[in-house]
Amino acid sequence: MVFAAVLACTAALSAVPNEEPLFDLSAGLLPANAVTHHAETAPAKRRGGGLEVRFGTAEWPQVLFTPPAGGVWDWSGRAGIAVQVFNPAGEPVDFSLRVDNAGADGWHATNTAACSAPPKGRAVLRMRFKSSEADTLWGMRGVPVLPPRGEGEVIDPARITAFQVFLPRPAREHTLVLEKITLFGEGGAAGVPLPFINRFGQYLHADWPGKLRKEGEFQERRRREERAWAKSPHVRDRDRFGGWTKGPQLEATGWFRTEKVDGKWWLVTPEGRLFFSVGMDCVGTWEQTFVEKREPWFEWLPAPDDPVFGGFFGEVRGVHSMAEPIGGGGRTFSFYRANLRRKHGEPWPERWRDSAYARLGHWGFNTLGNWSQQDVLENSPLPYVVSTGLWGVPKIEAAKGYWAKMMDVYSPEFEAAVDKALAGIAQAHAENPLCIGYFVDNELAWEGVGDGCLKSPPTQPARAALVAFLQERHGSLDALNAAWKSAFPDWEHLDTPAVRGEVFLADMSAFLHRFARRYFETVQAAVRRHAPHQLYLGCRFSGAPDPVVRAAGETSDVVSFNLYQRQIPREKWTDLIDRPALIGEFHFGALDRGMFHTGLVRTKDQKERAAAYARYVESVATHPLFVGCHWFQYLDEPVTGRTHDGENYNIGFVDVTDTPYPELSAGARKANANLYSLRAGG
């Protein structure tokens, strides 16, 4: 998952401490020190006024605010910034906020946040600055009482050089009315009474439907679910692989494959039935949270030598970005595994695993998605996917990326790393007909390739490949300088030109396509060698340049995307690829059941969460390229944050007490039951 966390959105700008107006936009005028990029503004023709902004379909359409006379804003002593908007449309609109120090580039010296404006309604995005000031509620992306801090690096609120309100990669134009922008609060930690987490890992200071209050409820809930499974273990019209029994009978090869039927791509089961993969990611029990130097937060923790619960302690090290108050690591505890022990007794791992299979079948899922637990895969009665990554490949030295710099596919180590990764993962799965195929890598930083190659030293293999490519296209340095309108003295000093003209952009696009072809062809060849009966499922794009998507479509069996959106545009990608595509991740979350963060796509409550699931899978099922979508993830993240990055999102089908969200699970069962007829006729 990438991009900014979704921060606290509210229906109206409720009172916050020491609120200070920054821009009152009720008159509908763009401030003198603000500019637009791929957006148009006008006074809003509505009661109350406001600045109406029509955002275009560019990657980051925005309204950018800067301090007067090229100075800086000193917001030291303030907790954060709030943006109030009105959405005149009949559908939610996701919008974002970015606050910069000098040198900000979207990754560094910046804080970002995101929110969703409800249909024909008002929303406020509040973001606390991620400053060097200590925060007692550390290690959590969402916190009780106050909005969470922004995503990104630590910034200095005393030296703010700009901020912007923008839309993240909109598929079409959207209009929002900006009403006002304020500063709020005085910084510091949220005033939360301690302890604030109960013995079951739930928030202590709130009530909600389904909150577990006593241990006896575990057995009551287990028995109730088991009766539902027995009554209806699966949705109708499915074969043993989850394929469509009412659909056409195609060739049975004994393995999963792809085929285009009536203009739409499908997966096909080993027995020759059409298969739409509706999957669940991260079916596992590994979630844990730090308890080191957080002990007052919890009303109960077992003794380390407790014979029942002591084994659920652990230790994590090397996460300085979010656990600096404890030196980058320390003791952890898994409330989820403790609750499973309470629910299932001593043989809880096997009983939990069997319950997960039963739930997924009952809810209409037919695939175990990415990053599911190894024993879950090994014993699975369901089709599944597996993943691996490429390690030991040098990076493009000057590249940038959200998770990491892009690897250098021209490095001598690249092909060997690909072969080693595929040989290792295929050894366990290549002979299992339930294994659909392999994801390799996840959310790579393709956007960092071009500039990264140009700015890397001459010894960088990818730079050498780029220079050779440009020599091939232009013939001479003089010809390149004329085409780029540049004046580089020699090939060794080649860099990004001052003006990125059309020829430069075309050259870099063509090289990126060649670079990506080398990546995908090498991986596909390794899949063919080590798992000849199974599918190469791509690298799980999270927004990739068109040349890269096109290269994937020319080489992969399936092109995969992690798309955290409201729905999938029906017309998108069909002009780039004619290849089956798969959603590797999507989710929706809400704040009405004791969680502090919604995840990447916000909904109002659990009812809307279920409706959002149905809309999303419908948009996937009616797209001619897509052959499935996988929800991220099975279980909510710990309310006090997972250990490696502090995420604490309401993104599970089940909560920390192993209780399913009834609205979401029932809504998914209904939506999943209709997917085959919807795809065949949509």
XYZ file of C-alpha atoms in Angstrom:
682
model
C 0.000 0.000 0.000
C 1.289 3.418 -0.896
C 0.625 7.113 -0.745
C -0.616 9.074 2.222
C -2.689 7.738 5.055
C -6.269 8.911 5.229
C -6.529 11.291 8.131
C -9.388 12.489 10.268
C -12.308 13.734 8.201
C -15.384 15.160 9.834
C -18.755 16.300 8.576
C -18.194 19.862 9.721
C -15.434 21.978 11.181
C -16.074 21.321 14.833
C -14.321 23.340 17.496
C -10.634 22.687 17.957
C -8.257 24.402 20.378
C -6.820 27.750 19.288
C -8.157 27.677 15.763
C -6.563 30.379 13.609
C -7.847 31.331 10.125
C -5.215 31.050 7.428
C -7.303 31.591 4.291
C -11.002 32.471 4.235
C -12.111 31.548 0.743
C -15.791 32.417 1.114
C -15.474 35.260 -1.428
C -14.417 32.743 -4.071
C -11.182 34.513 -5.004
C -7.879 32.738 -5.527
C -5.362 34.345 -3.133
C -2.563 36.371 -4.710
C 0.057 33.909 -3.484
C -1.727 30.828 -4.850
C -1.580 29.194 -8.285
C -3.294 26.251 -9.937
C -1.849 23.341 -11.882
C -4.256 21.418 -14.138
C -7.145 23.014 -12.273
C -9.483 25.960 -12.843
C -11.085 28.170 -10.191
C -14.160 30.382 -9.998
C -16.377 31.837 -7.252
C -18.831 29.174 -6.105
C -22.435 29.963 -7.029
C -23.936 28.681 -3.817
C -25.004 30.008 -0.482
C -21.946 30.547 1.680
C -19.667 31.036 -1.309
C -16.265 29.437 -1.517
C -13.595 28.862 -4.132
C -14.858 26.359 -6.690
C -11.981 24.274 -8.076
C -12.374 22.071 -11.117
C -9.556 19.543 -10.983
C -8.402 18.058 -14.290
C -7.276 14.526 -15.090
C -3.533 15.123 -14.731
C -1.578 13.050 -12.230
C -1.658 15.600 -9.385
C -4.044 18.505 -10.226
C -3.704 21.077 -7.449
C -4.075 24.483 -5.880
C -0.652 25.536 -4.553
C -0.310 28.144 -1.778
C 3.030 29.861 -1.038
C 4.053 32.504 1.538
C 4.142 36.149 0.442
C 7.307 37.508 -1.164
C 9.029 34.136 -1.334
C 9.401 33.846 2.436
C 8.361 31.072 4.775
C 5.451 30.539 7.127
C 6.291 30.104 10.788
C 3.696 27.704 12.171
C 5.751 26.607 15.147
C 3.639 25.994 18.190
C 0.634 24.959 16.077
C -0.536 21.348 16.039
C -1.515 21.219 12.392
C -3.494 22.475 9.433
C -7.137 21.901 8.446
C -8.824 22.255 5.045
C -12.613 22.501 4.822
C -14.277 21.597 1.502
C -17.762 21.102 0.115
C -18.431 18.401 -2.473
C -21.310 19.330 -4.827
C -21.222 15.987 -6.645
C -23.427 12.984 -6.032
C -20.476 10.700 -5.288
C -17.541 10.823 -2.841
C -14.430 12.698 -3.981
C -11.019 11.846 -2.516
C -8.708 14.806 -1.993
C -5.295 15.330 -0.427
C -3.104 17.861 1.328
C 0.654 18.329 1.189
C 2.792 20.648 3.353
C 6.407 21.350 2.379
C 9.747 22.536 3.670
C 12.461 23.690 1.265
C 13.561 20.941 -1.104
C 10.303 18.996 -0.946
C 9.815 16.560 -3.809
C 6.849 14.462 -2.704
C 9.031 11.998 -0.797
C 11.332 14.222 1.248
C 10.794 17.374 3.342
C 7.036 16.977 3.107
C 3.945 15.794 4.997
C 0.907 14.442 3.175
C -2.636 13.488 4.126
C -5.804 12.376 2.369
C -9.537 12.456 2.977
C -12.877 11.864 1.273
C -15.594 14.457 0.818
C -19.063 12.823 1.002
C -21.641 13.292 -1.768
C -23.215 16.749 -1.555
C -21.567 17.209 1.809
C -18.796 18.915 3.708
C -15.549 17.405 4.941
C -12.590 18.661 6.916
C -9.143 17.199 6.508
C -7.067 17.789 9.640
C -3.388 16.928 9.673
C -0.989 17.305 12.570
C 2.528 18.192 11.520
C 5.059 15.410 11.741
C 7.615 17.501 13.581
C 10.565 16.674 15.807
C 8.379 17.354 18.856
C 7.949 14.212 20.950
C 4.568 12.486 20.725
C 3.605 10.271 23.649
C 1.223 8.295 21.417
C 4.020 7.155 19.117
C 3.916 4.312 16.635
C 0.298 4.850 15.536
C -0.829 6.392 12.263
C -4.222 7.165 13.728
C -4.676 8.227 17.351
C -7.685 8.805 19.611
C -8.969 12.355 20.193
C -6.542 14.219 17.862
C -5.945 13.806 14.137
C -2.876 11.726 13.309
C 0.315 13.209 12.042
C 1.011 13.541 8.337
C 2.791 10.905 6.315
C 6.366 11.494 5.246
C 9.507 12.819 6.845
C 9.776 15.073 9.876
C 9.301 18.701 8.842
C 9.992 22.013 10.590
C 6.691 23.895 11.120
C 8.703 27.107 11.530
C 9.856 26.978 7.901
C 6.880 26.068 5.704
C 7.543 26.954 2.064
C 4.263 25.801 0.492
C 1.171 23.687 0.845
C -1.230 22.336 -1.735
C -4.692 20.833 -1.981
C -4.721 18.228 -4.738
C -6.453 15.171 -6.138
C -4.412 11.924 -6.347
C -4.416 10.677 -9.945
C -8.107 11.310 -10.686
C -9.562 9.174 -13.458
C -11.821 12.059 -14.513
C -12.536 15.679 -13.663
C -13.939 16.531 -10.227
C -15.125 19.753 -8.631
C -14.706 20.724 -4.982
C -15.452 23.993 -3.199
C -12.642 25.119 -0.894
C -14.236 27.025 1.998
C -11.497 27.788 4.491
C -8.055 26.757 5.650
C -7.035 27.062 9.287
C -4.281 26.225 11.740
C -5.275 24.458 14.939
C -4.064 23.319 18.340
C -0.814 23.681 20.188
C 0.933 20.405 19.357
C 1.795 17.776 21.925
C 0.028 14.497 22.588
C -3.635 13.679 22.673
C -5.215 13.868 26.109
C -6.182 10.203 26.405
C -6.757 8.653 29.844
C -4.498 5.678 30.495
C -4.940 2.807 30.048
C -6.900 3.073 26.783
C -6.646 -0.533 25.436
C -8.578 -3.347 27.130
C -7.529 -6.968 27.686
C -8.850 -7.995 24.264
C -6.878 -5.345 22.355
C -9.899 -3.059 21.858
C -10.211 0.664 22.538
C -11.309 1.032 26.146
C -13.024 4.438 26.162
C -15.839 3.876 23.650
C -18.692 1.485 22.955
C -19.986 0.203 19.630
C -22.134 -2.637 18.269
C -20.245 -5.916 18.475
C -17.671 -4.853 21.060
C -16.623 -7.937 23.014
C -17.009 -7.506 26.780
C -16.405 -10.921 28.369
C -14.611 -14.122 27.476
C -17.804 -16.173 27.339
C -18.801 -14.283 24.181
C -16.018 -15.978 22.215
C -17.818 -19.325 22.351
C -21.220 -17.795 21.668
C -19.914 -16.084 18.552
C -18.029 -19.174 17.375
C -21.127 -21.368 17.615
C -23.273 -18.789 15.835
C -20.839 -18.616 12.918
C -20.498 -22.374 12.646
C -24.276 -22.724 12.317
C -24.234 -20.230 9.431
C -21.415 -22.124 7.674
C -23.228 -25.425 8.022
C -26.406 -23.937 6.578
C -24.678 -22.360 3.577
C -21.008 -23.306 3.193
C -20.607 -21.787 -0.294
C -22.373 -19.494 -2.717
C -24.240 -21.295 -5.493
C -23.084 -22.497 -8.906
C -19.423 -23.067 -8.068
C -17.205 -26.059 -8.823
C -14.578 -27.357 -6.428
C -12.124 -24.673 -7.589
C -14.677 -21.871 -7.284
C -15.283 -21.777 -11.037
C -18.660 -21.085 -12.639
C -20.653 -24.283 -13.205
C -23.329 -22.483 -15.247
C -20.763 -21.087 -17.664
C -19.311 -22.764 -20.755
C -17.189 -25.896 -20.518
C -13.756 -25.118 -21.941
C -10.654 -27.257 -22.363
C -9.487 -28.817 -19.104
C -5.675 -28.669 -18.910
C -5.260 -29.598 -15.250
C -3.889 -26.121 -14.458
C -5.143 -22.563 -14.239
C -4.792 -20.600 -17.468
C -6.247 -17.524 -19.196
C -8.583 -17.251 -22.164
C -10.547 -14.526 -23.879
C -14.252 -15.365 -24.175
C -16.725 -13.083 -25.976
C -14.330 -10.146 -25.790
C -13.522 -10.505 -22.085
C -10.527 -12.039 -20.418
C -11.053 -14.854 -17.911
C -9.079 -17.219 -15.777
C -9.984 -20.848 -16.464
C -9.909 -23.556 -13.779
C -7.953 -26.800 -14.187
C -11.270 -28.455 -15.083
C -12.110 -25.913 -17.800
C -14.592 -23.634 -16.010
C -14.553 -19.837 -16.148
C -12.990 -18.409 -12.999
C -13.140 -14.880 -11.589
C -10.656 -14.650 -8.722
C -12.190 -12.936 -5.709
C -9.543 -13.194 -3.045
C -8.481 -12.310 0.486
C -4.951 -11.072 1.224
C -2.908 -11.707 4.354
C -4.851 -14.621 5.801
C -2.615 -15.044 8.822
C -2.157 -14.453 12.535
C 1.134 -12.551 12.669
C -0.206 -9.084 13.607
C 1.507 -7.689 16.716
C 2.081 -4.308 18.327
C 4.802 -2.804 20.496
C 4.285 -2.950 24.253
C 7.841 -1.895 25.161
C 7.625 1.331 27.226
C 3.898 1.434 26.419
C 2.778 -0.737 29.341
C 0.529 1.996 30.848
C -1.515 1.990 27.638
C -2.895 -1.513 28.322
C -5.242 -2.549 31.106
C -3.800 -6.098 30.882
C -0.645 -7.789 29.723
C 0.323 -11.299 30.842
C 3.472 -12.095 32.749
C 6.277 -13.079 30.347
C 6.307 -16.594 31.822
C 2.530 -17.028 31.749
C 1.999 -20.630 30.548
C -1.024 -19.709 28.391
C -0.357 -16.212 27.056
C 3.359 -15.633 27.602
C 4.164 -17.167 24.227
C 2.380 -14.336 22.433
C 5.118 -11.862 23.327
C 7.733 -11.225 20.684
C 10.484 -8.808 19.773
C 11.035 -6.601 16.723
C 14.155 -4.576 15.931
C 15.331 -2.203 13.227
C 12.244 -0.003 12.790
C 13.723 3.366 13.736
C 11.325 5.307 11.513
C 8.400 4.645 13.853
C 9.844 3.230 17.107
C 12.541 5.768 17.897
C 11.279 6.273 21.491
C 12.400 2.687 22.202
C 15.567 2.757 20.142
C 14.023 1.311 17.005
C 12.620 -1.867 18.508
C 11.542 -3.824 21.525
C 8.990 -6.192 23.013
C 5.706 -6.854 21.207
C 2.446 -8.642 21.962
C -0.237 -10.206 19.755
C -3.718 -9.569 21.116
C -5.168 -11.410 18.115
C -3.352 -14.670 18.863
C -4.239 -14.322 22.550
C -7.900 -13.982 21.579
C -7.666 -17.014 19.299
C -6.297 -18.985 22.240
C -9.264 -17.865 24.344
C -11.646 -18.806 21.554
C -10.255 -22.133 20.350
C -8.181 -23.467 23.224
C -4.747 -25.046 22.889
C -5.112 -26.283 19.272
C -5.999 -22.756 18.176
C -3.712 -22.600 15.071
C -5.455 -25.489 13.310
C -8.950 -24.505 14.451
C -8.365 -20.902 13.374
C -7.074 -22.017 9.973
C -10.114 -24.226 9.367
C -12.405 -21.376 10.420
C -10.708 -19.057 7.911
C -11.332 -21.518 5.073
C -14.970 -21.910 6.148
C -15.496 -18.164 6.387
C -14.016 -17.437 2.979
C -16.190 -20.061 1.314
C -19.287 -18.809 3.118
C -18.533 -15.211 2.109
C -18.099 -16.197 -1.543
C -14.319 -15.854 -1.820
C -12.504 -18.410 -3.960
C -8.840 -17.375 -3.655
C -6.244 -16.991 -0.932
C -4.540 -13.727 -1.827
C -1.037 -12.415 -1.458
C 1.037 -12.761 1.712
C -1.160 -15.412 3.263
C 0.451 -17.570 5.948
C 2.534 -20.513 4.749
C 0.564 -23.188 6.619
C -2.655 -21.656 5.282
C -1.362 -22.142 1.733
C 0.028 -25.610 2.348
C -3.303 -26.938 3.665
C -5.582 -24.875 1.467
C -8.702 -26.320 -0.163
C -8.950 -23.029 -2.115
C -6.960 -21.829 -5.112
C -4.214 -19.450 -4.082
C -1.466 -17.122 -5.282
C 2.067 -16.777 -3.955
C 4.655 -14.036 -4.169
C 8.355 -13.441 -4.045
C 10.705 -10.497 -4.366
C 14.048 -9.888 -6.016
C 16.909 -9.339 -3.590
C 20.583 -8.594 -4.037
C 20.124 -6.483 -7.165
C 21.907 -3.106 -7.000
C 19.635 -0.068 -7.103
C 19.730 2.839 -9.516
C 21.814 5.072 -7.282
C 20.098 8.416 -7.933
C 16.557 7.066 -8.260
C 13.746 7.861 -5.851
C 10.833 5.759 -4.667
C 8.208 5.422 -1.941
C 9.310 2.018 -0.645
C 12.766 1.827 -2.228
C 14.772 2.885 -5.248
C 14.192 0.932 -8.445
C 16.577 -1.950 -9.056
C 19.005 -1.804 -11.982
C 17.809 -4.458 -14.442
C 21.008 -4.032 -16.471
C 23.138 -5.019 -13.486
C 24.995 -8.330 -13.897
C 23.309 -9.573 -10.718
C 19.764 -9.131 -12.042
C 19.190 -12.343 -13.997
C 20.717 -14.516 -11.287
C 18.515 -12.893 -8.632
C 15.401 -13.534 -10.725
C 16.298 -17.180 -11.251
C 17.095 -17.726 -7.571
C 13.808 -16.151 -6.433
C 11.635 -18.181 -8.811
C 13.482 -21.426 -8.176
C 12.968 -21.013 -4.443
C 9.254 -20.231 -4.515
C 8.366 -22.720 -7.270
C 9.931 -25.590 -5.354
C 7.027 -25.501 -2.894
C 4.168 -24.770 -5.313
C 4.948 -25.711 -8.937
C 3.275 -29.135 -8.675
C 0.072 -27.941 -6.991
C -2.849 -27.340 -9.395
C -4.461 -25.063 -6.790
C -1.634 -22.550 -7.236
C -2.799 -20.029 -9.829
C 0.558 -18.331 -10.199
C 3.201 -15.964 -8.920
C 3.450 -12.274 -8.125
C 7.041 -11.054 -8.286
C 7.847 -7.785 -6.463
C 5.377 -5.202 -5.244
C 4.753 -1.511 -6.005
C 8.103 -0.828 -7.642
C 9.192 2.786 -8.167
C 9.102 2.845 -11.983
C 8.701 6.618 -11.973
C 12.246 6.986 -10.639
C 13.983 5.235 -13.556
C 14.525 8.061 -16.072
C 15.921 10.832 -13.891
C 17.605 8.243 -11.689
C 19.619 6.879 -14.624
C 20.585 10.320 -15.888
C 21.747 11.494 -12.467
C 23.615 8.327 -11.517
C 27.374 7.986 -12.077
C 28.718 6.651 -15.395
C 29.469 3.301 -13.737
C 25.729 2.648 -13.251
C 24.812 -0.119 -15.742
C 21.336 1.316 -16.388
C 22.863 4.713 -17.163
C 25.247 3.091 -19.616
C 22.277 1.335 -21.230
C 20.409 4.645 -21.468
C 23.391 6.402 -23.071
C 23.744 3.570 -25.603
C 20.016 3.787 -26.317
C 20.234 7.546 -26.935
C 23.286 7.107 -29.161
C 21.296 4.552 -31.136
C 18.341 6.960 -31.508
C 20.225 10.162 -32.217
C 23.549 9.043 -33.645
C 25.640 11.848 -32.192
C 25.797 14.129 -29.198
C 25.294 17.165 -31.438
C 22.064 15.667 -32.772
C 20.860 14.915 -29.254
C 21.684 18.428 -28.040
C 19.797 19.894 -30.982
C 16.771 17.683 -30.315
C 16.786 18.277 -26.555
C 17.743 21.977 -26.876
C 20.621 21.251 -24.496
C 24.396 21.837 -24.475
C 26.017 18.813 -22.837
C 29.788 18.738 -23.554
C 30.024 14.935 -23.683
C 28.024 11.773 -23.007
C 29.555 11.408 -19.560
C 27.930 14.655 -18.406
C 24.509 13.864 -19.846
C 21.760 14.908 -17.403
C 18.142 16.009 -17.319
C 17.869 19.092 -19.564
C 16.687 22.405 -18.146
C 13.532 22.171 -20.248
C 11.856 18.777 -20.638
C 10.835 19.123 -24.253
C 8.782 16.749 -26.362
C 11.762 14.897 -27.804
C 13.307 14.381 -24.375
C 10.029 13.038 -22.988
C 9.604 10.741 -25.979
C 13.151 9.425 -25.584
C 12.721 8.742 -21.890
C 9.362 7.076 -22.480
C 10.895 4.787 -25.091
C 13.825 3.887 -22.819
C 11.489 3.209 -19.897
C 9.571 0.793 -22.121
C 12.813 -0.987 -23.042
C 13.904 -1.071 -19.390
C 10.542 -2.538 -18.351
C 10.590 -5.109 -21.170
C 13.935 -6.363 -19.895
C 12.491 -6.699 -16.386
C 9.280 -8.504 -17.384
C 10.834 -10.762 -20.029
C 13.480 -11.949 -17.578
C 10.926 -12.748 -14.881
C 8.525 -14.423 -17.310
C 11.322 -16.637 -18.627
C 12.164 -17.736 -15.076
C 8.518 -18.593 -14.375
C 8.461 -20.692 -17.543
C 11.610 -22.554 -16.455
C 10.617 -23.271 -12.870
C 6.787 -23.391 -12.968
C 5.814 -24.088 -16.584
C 2.179 -24.883 -15.775
C 1.463 -21.733 -13.767
C 0.971 -18.052 -14.457
C 3.196 -15.023 -14.049
C 0.886 -12.511 -12.361
C 3.010 -9.367 -12.730
C 4.529 -6.987 -10.197
C 1.470 -5.346 -8.595
C 1.577 -1.791 -9.940
C 0.586 1.092 -7.738
C 0.364 3.664 -10.462
C 2.897 3.049 -13.220
C 3.797 5.079 -16.325
C 2.049 3.953 -19.499
C 5.226 2.544 -21.142
C 5.690 0.200 -18.176
C 2.083 -1.007 -18.237
C 2.389 -1.573 -21.973
C 5.579 -3.607 -21.483
C 3.854 -5.729 -18.833
C 0.980 -6.366 -21.218
C 3.405 -7.538 -23.880
C 5.162 -10.064 -21.648
C 3.235 -11.101 -18.503
C 0.449 -13.672 -18.331
C -1.538 -11.290 -16.103
C -0.945 -7.585 -15.364
C -1.548 -6.776 -11.702
C -2.474 -3.510 -9.987
C -2.948 -2.445 -6.370
C -5.687 0.139 -6.789
C -7.061 1.931 -3.743
C -9.926 3.737 -5.459
C -13.697 3.946 -5.227
C -14.089 1.932 -8.408
C -12.222 0.993 -11.578
C -12.867 3.151 -14.667
C -14.294 0.881 -17.359
C -12.346 2.469 -20.207
C -8.911 2.599 -18.550
C -5.943 0.480 -19.819
C -7.837 -1.017 -22.771
C -5.836 1.215 -25.117
C -2.537 0.062 -23.575
C -2.885 -3.690 -23.161
C -4.890 -6.648 -24.386
C -4.026 -8.935 -21.528
C -5.892 -10.181 -18.436
C -5.475 -7.921 -15.389
C -5.913 -8.509 -11.667
C -6.388 -6.237 -8.652
C -3.914 -7.319 -5.981
C -5.121 -4.934 -3.265
C -8.086 -2.719 -2.437
C -9.948 -1.869 0.753
C -12.300 0.498 2.572
C -12.423 1.449 6.242
C -14.463 3.431 8.760
C -14.169 4.795 12.304
C -17.448 3.600 13.843
C -16.121 0.434 15.557
C -13.347 1.571 17.861
C -10.544 2.008 15.338
C -8.466 5.187 14.931
C -7.749 5.083 11.184
C -9.832 4.191 8.142
C -7.068 2.980 5.864
C -6.471 4.346 2.389
C -10.085 4.756 1.236
C -12.484 6.151 3.799
C -16.163 5.328 4.261
C -18.646 6.788 6.732
C -19.520 3.576 8.562
C -19.699 -0.204 8.210
C -22.874 -0.078 6.120
C -21.206 2.226 3.614
C -18.108 0.037 3.753
C -20.175 -2.914 2.526
C -21.745 -0.818 -0.223
C -18.302 0.394 -1.306
C -17.105 -3.217 -1.564
C -20.033 -4.105 -3.825
C -19.484 -1.077 -6.081
C -15.792 -1.793 -6.429
C -16.057 -5.477 -7.317
C -18.871 -4.671 -9.753
C -16.613 -2.174 -11.525
C -13.868 -4.813 -11.742
C -16.198 -7.586 -12.910
C -17.615 -5.456 -15.729
C -14.190 -4.378 -17.040
C -13.186 -6.516 -20.038
C -9.572 -6.940 -18.908
C -9.930 -7.826 -15.236
C -10.087 -11.424 -14.081
C -10.280 -10.803 -10.327
C -9.754 -8.598 -7.301
C -8.228 -9.317 -3.888
C -9.139 -7.479 -0.679
C -6.384 -6.228 1.622
C -6.668 -7.705 4.274
C -8.304 -10.490 6.375
C -7.725 -8.900 9.804
C -7.769 -5.338 11.141
C -4.339 -3.995 11.972
C -3.632 -3.564 15.723
C -5.350 -0.500 17.136
C -2.004 0.661 18.583
C -0.194 0.125 15.265
C 1.597 -2.719 13.541
C 5.265 -2.880 14.348
C 7.058 -1.991 11.134
C 5.214 1.192 10.179
C 2.496 2.016 12.722
C -0.459 1.344 10.421
C -3.622 0.765 12.478
C -6.271 0.630 9.788
C -9.852 -0.682 9.919
C -9.317 -2.823 6.819
C -10.156 -6.313 8.055
C -13.143 -8.526 7.466
C -12.609 -9.503 11.122
C -11.549 -7.446 14.139
C -8.959 -8.146 16.825
C -11.415 -10.422 18.682
C -11.791 -12.553 15.508
C -15.336 -11.279 15.065
C -16.443 -10.640 11.462
C -17.920 -7.271 10.578
C -21.479 -8.405 9.835
C -22.316 -5.657 7.338
C -19.171 -6.206 5.285
C -19.221 -10.004 5.317
C -22.913 -10.173 4.414
C -22.482 -7.538 1.713
C -19.494 -9.375 0.263
C -21.376 -12.692 0.179
C -24.200 -11.076 -1.766
C -21.886 -9.247 -4.174
C -19.601 -12.237 -4.719
C -22.536 -14.521 -5.471
C -23.483 -12.330 -8.453
C -20.037 -11.811 -9.980
C -20.149 -14.512 -12.657
C -23.491 -13.532 -14.127
C -22.467 -9.880 -13.852
C -19.206 -10.426 -15.732
C -20.743 -12.642 -18.371
C -23.486 -10.129 -19.080
C -21.825 -6.820 -18.132
